[in-house]
Coordinates of C-alpha atoms in Angstrom, one line a residue:
Chain A
M1 CA -14.2 -1.4 6.7
S2 CA -13.6 -4.1 4.2
V3 CA -10.2 -4.2 2.5
D4 CA -7.1 -2.3 3.7
L5 CA -6.7 -0.7 0.4
S6 CA -10.1 1.1 0.4
P7 CA -9.8 4.8 -0.4
R8 CA -11.0 5.5 3.1
Q9 CA -8.2 3.4 4.6
E10 CA -5.6 4.9 2.3
M11 CA -6.8 8.4 3.3
L12 CA -6.8 7.5 7.0
D13 CA -3.2 6.1 6.7
A14 CA -2.1 9.3 4.9
I15 CA -3.4 11.7 7.6
P16 CA -0.4 11.4 10.0
H17 CA 2.0 11.9 7.0
L18 CA 0.0 14.9 5.8
R19 CA 0.1 16.4 9.2
A20 CA 3.8 15.8 9.7
F21 CA 4.5 17.2 6.3
A22 CA 2.2 20.2 6.9
I23 CA 3.7 21.0 10.3
S24 CA 7.2 21.0 9.1
L25 CA 6.3 22.8 5.9
T26 CA 4.3 25.6 7.5
G27 CA 5.9 25.7 10.9
D28 CA 2.5 26.6 12.3
I29 CA 0.7 23.8 14.1
T30 CA -2.4 25.9 14.7
Y31 CA -2.9 26.2 11.0
V32 CA -2.1 22.7 10.0
D33 CA -5.4 21.0 10.8
D34 CA -7.3 23.5 8.8
L35 CA -5.0 22.9 5.9
V36 CA -5.2 19.1 6.3
Q37 CA -9.0 19.3 6.6
T38 CA -9.4 21.3 3.5
S39 CA -7.1 19.0 1.6
L40 CA -9.1 15.9 2.7
M41 CA -12.3 17.5 1.7
R42 CA -10.9 18.4 -1.7
G43 CA -9.6 14.8 -1.9
L44 CA -13.1 13.5 -1.2
E45 CA -14.6 15.9 -3.7
Y46 CA -12.3 14.9 -6.5
L47 CA -12.0 11.2 -5.5
G48 CA -13.4 10.3 -8.9
K49 CA -10.2 11.7 -10.4
F50 CA -7.9 9.6 -8.3
Q51 CA -6.4 6.8 -10.2
P52 CA -6.6 3.5 -8.3
G53 CA -3.2 1.8 -8.0
T54 CA -1.3 5.1 -7.8
S55 CA -0.2 6.5 -4.4
M56 CA -3.1 8.1 -2.5
Q57 CA -0.6 9.7 -0.2
A58 CA 1.3 11.4 -3.1
W59 CA -2.1 12.5 -4.5
L60 CA -3.1 14.1 -1.2
F61 CA 0.3 15.6 -0.8
T62 CA -0.2 17.3 -4.1
I63 CA -3.6 18.6 -3.1
L64 CA -2.3 19.8 0.3
R65 CA 0.7 21.5 -1.3
N66 CA -1.5 23.3 -3.8
Q67 CA -3.9 24.4 -1.1
F68 CA -1.0 25.7 1.0
Y69 CA 0.4 27.8 -1.9
T70 CA -3.1 29.2 -2.8
E71 CA -3.7 30.3 0.8
R72 CA -0.2 31.6 1.1
R73 CA -0.7 33.8 -1.9
C74 CA -4.1 35.0 -0.8
K75 CA -3.3 35.7 2.8
G76 CA 0.3 36.6 2.4
R77 CA 1.0 34.0 5.1
E78 CA 4.6 33.9 6.1
V79 CA 6.4 30.7 7.0
E80 CA 8.7 31.5 9.9
D81 CA 9.5 29.8 13.1
P82 CA 12.7 31.6 14.1
E83 CA 12.5 30.8 17.8
G84 CA 11.4 27.2 17.3
A85 CA 8.2 28.3 19.1
M86 CA 6.1 25.7 17.3
A87 CA 7.5 22.9 19.4
G88 CA 5.7 24.3 22.5
H89 CA 2.4 23.6 20.8
L90 CA 3.0 19.9 20.2
A91 CA 0.8 17.4 22.0
V92 CA 3.6 14.8 22.1
M93 CA 6.9 16.5 23.2
P94 CA 10.2 15.0 22.2
G95 CA 12.1 13.4 25.1
Q96 CA 14.3 15.7 27.2
G97 CA 17.5 14.8 25.3
A98 CA 16.0 15.1 21.9
R99 CA 14.1 18.4 22.5
L100 CA 17.0 20.7 21.6
D101 CA 17.7 18.7 18.4
F102 CA 14.0 19.0 17.6
T103 CA 13.8 22.8 18.0
D104 CA 17.1 23.3 16.3
M105 CA 15.9 21.3 13.3
Q106 CA 12.5 23.1 13.2
S107 CA 14.0 26.6 13.2
A108 CA 16.7 25.5 10.7
L109 CA 14.0 24.2 8.4
A110 CA 12.1 27.5 8.8
K111 CA 15.1 29.3 7.4
L112 CA 15.1 27.4 4.1
S113 CA 13.0 28.6 1.2
V114 CA 9.6 26.9 1.1
E115 CA 10.6 25.3 -2.2
Q116 CA 13.7 23.8 -0.8
R117 CA 12.0 22.8 2.4
E118 CA 9.2 20.9 0.7
A119 CA 11.6 19.0 -1.6
L120 CA 13.9 18.0 1.2
L121 CA 11.0 16.9 3.5
L122 CA 9.4 14.8 0.8
V123 CA 12.6 13.0 -0.2
A124 CA 14.7 12.9 3.0
A125 CA 12.1 12.7 5.6
E126 CA 9.0 11.3 4.0
G127 CA 11.0 9.0 1.7
V128 CA 9.2 9.5 -1.6
S129 CA 11.3 9.1 -4.8
Y130 CA 12.8 12.1 -6.6
E131 CA 10.4 11.5 -9.4
E132 CA 7.4 11.5 -7.1
A133 CA 8.6 14.6 -5.4
A134 CA 9.0 16.4 -8.7
Q135 CA 5.4 15.4 -9.6
I136 CA 4.1 16.6 -6.2
C137 CA 5.9 19.9 -6.5
G138 CA 4.9 20.4 -10.1
T139 CA 8.5 20.7 -11.4
N140 CA 11.2 18.6 -13.0
L141 CA 13.7 16.1 -11.7
G142 CA 16.7 18.4 -12.1
T143 CA 15.1 21.2 -10.2
I144 CA 14.1 18.9 -7.4
K145 CA 17.6 17.5 -7.1
S146 CA 19.1 21.0 -7.1
R147 CA 16.7 22.2 -4.4
I148 CA 17.5 19.2 -2.3
N149 CA 21.3 19.7 -2.6
R150 CA 21.0 23.3 -1.7
A151 CA 18.6 22.6 1.2
R152 CA 21.1 20.0 2.5
T153 CA 24.0 22.3 2.3
R154 CA 22.1 25.2 4.0
L155 CA 20.7 22.9 6.7
A156 CA 24.2 21.5 7.4
E157 CA 25.4 25.1 7.8
L158 CA 22.6 26.1 10.0
L159 CA 23.0 23.1 12.2
D160 CA 26.7 23.6 12.3
L161 CA 27.4 20.3 10.6
T162 CA 29.9 21.9 8.4
S163 CA 32.7 24.5 8.8
D164 CA 34.4 26.8 6.4
E165 CA 37.6 24.9 6.8
D166 CA 38.7 22.3 4.3
L167 CA 37.8 18.8 5.2
G168 CA 40.1 18.3 8.1
P169 CA 40.2 15.9 11.0
D170 CA 38.5 18.4 13.2
R171 CA 35.5 18.7 10.9
L172 CA 35.3 15.0 10.5
V173 CA 35.4 14.4 14.2
R174 CA 32.6 16.9 14.7
A175 CA 30.5 15.4 12.0
S176 CA 30.9 12.0 13.4
L177 CA 30.0 13.3 16.9
Y178 CA 26.8 14.6 15.4
L179 CA 26.2 11.3 13.7
H180 CA 26.5 9.5 17.1
A181 CA 24.2 12.2 18.6
C182 CA 21.6 11.2 16.1
P183 CA 18.8 9.2 17.8
Chain B
M1 CA 17.8 26.8 -16.6
T2 CA 20.2 28.3 -14.1
I3 CA 21.1 25.4 -11.8
T4 CA 24.4 25.7 -10.1
P5 CA 25.3 22.5 -8.3
S6 CA 26.2 22.9 -4.7
P7 CA 29.4 21.3 -3.6
A8 CA 28.6 17.9 -2.3
L9 CA 28.5 17.4 1.4
P10 CA 30.7 14.8 3.0
P11 CA 28.7 11.5 3.2
V12 CA 28.9 11.5 7.0
V13 CA 27.1 14.9 7.1
T14 CA 24.5 13.8 4.6
A15 CA 23.9 10.7 6.6
C16 CA 23.5 12.6 9.8
L17 CA 21.2 15.1 8.3
G18 CA 19.0 12.3 6.9
E19 CA 18.8 10.7 10.3
R20 CA 18.0 13.9 12.1
L21 CA 15.3 14.8 9.5
R22 CA 13.7 11.3 9.8
A23 CA 13.8 11.6 13.6
H24 CA 12.2 15.0 13.4
Y25 CA 9.5 13.7 11.1
A26 CA 8.9 10.6 13.2
Q27 CA 8.3 12.9 16.2
L28 CA 5.7 14.8 14.3
M29 CA 4.0 11.6 13.2
K30 CA 3.4 10.8 16.9
E31 CA 1.0 13.7 17.2
P32 CA -2.5 12.5 17.8
V33 CA -4.9 12.9 14.8
P34 CA -7.9 15.2 15.8
D35 CA -11.3 13.5 15.7
D36 CA -12.5 16.3 13.3
L37 CA -10.2 15.0 10.6
L38 CA -11.3 11.4 11.1
R39 CA -15.0 12.5 11.0
I40 CA -14.5 13.9 7.5
L41 CA -13.9 10.5 6.2
E42 CA -17.0 9.0 7.8
T43 CA -19.1 9.9 4.8
L44 CA -16.8 7.7 2.7
N45 CA -17.1 4.9 5.1
R46 CA -20.9 4.8 5.0
T47 CA -21.1 4.6 1.3
G48 CA -18.5 1.9 1.1
G49 CA -15.8 3.8 -0.6
K50 CA -17.9 6.1 -2.8
R51 CA -19.1 9.5 -2.2

């Protein structure tokens, strides 16, 4: 391995990100490695089309996402993890205290539409820009922002971070308790 | 386009959500990468970055 920025190294670096994205996107850890594998092979196949200097990770995310949608259409694969069952298949389990948070989050994510989930994961968890997320998801900036807003609102409801009451002291206290509960 | 903006969440809620999402994601990033996936890239290694 010569330079850190060789395509191979960039692809290697992207793998944990691709897997984390795919796990939280599909909620199905047994399917994830097939998906990542196919995406990497496609990446290799079309490597000539990759523009050096742009983000390899974003490029691979785009490939993975397209692959996921294609397979979903063909096989009618559903994305559900209502009981948070996926967490049981992880090799590295969250620590005792964080486990409930983890399963809560995974089942809440599974209740979002797949479009909202991918947008939120890319921007809020993976940390890509709104512009990049729009590009990866093949849509425009306004749609991405709207999906993320809705996803946040829905997730806050599902995780009980909001209440129907107006912004009152009770809600603020609860929200701040959650904030402190954040690892 | 029919985009209806959702009411903004209180900043503290947004911040907490962000932290929890990142923690969730960080946990998933800890999962070991299967050797099969690494082997796919070996072809790239041998030819020095080219197929």
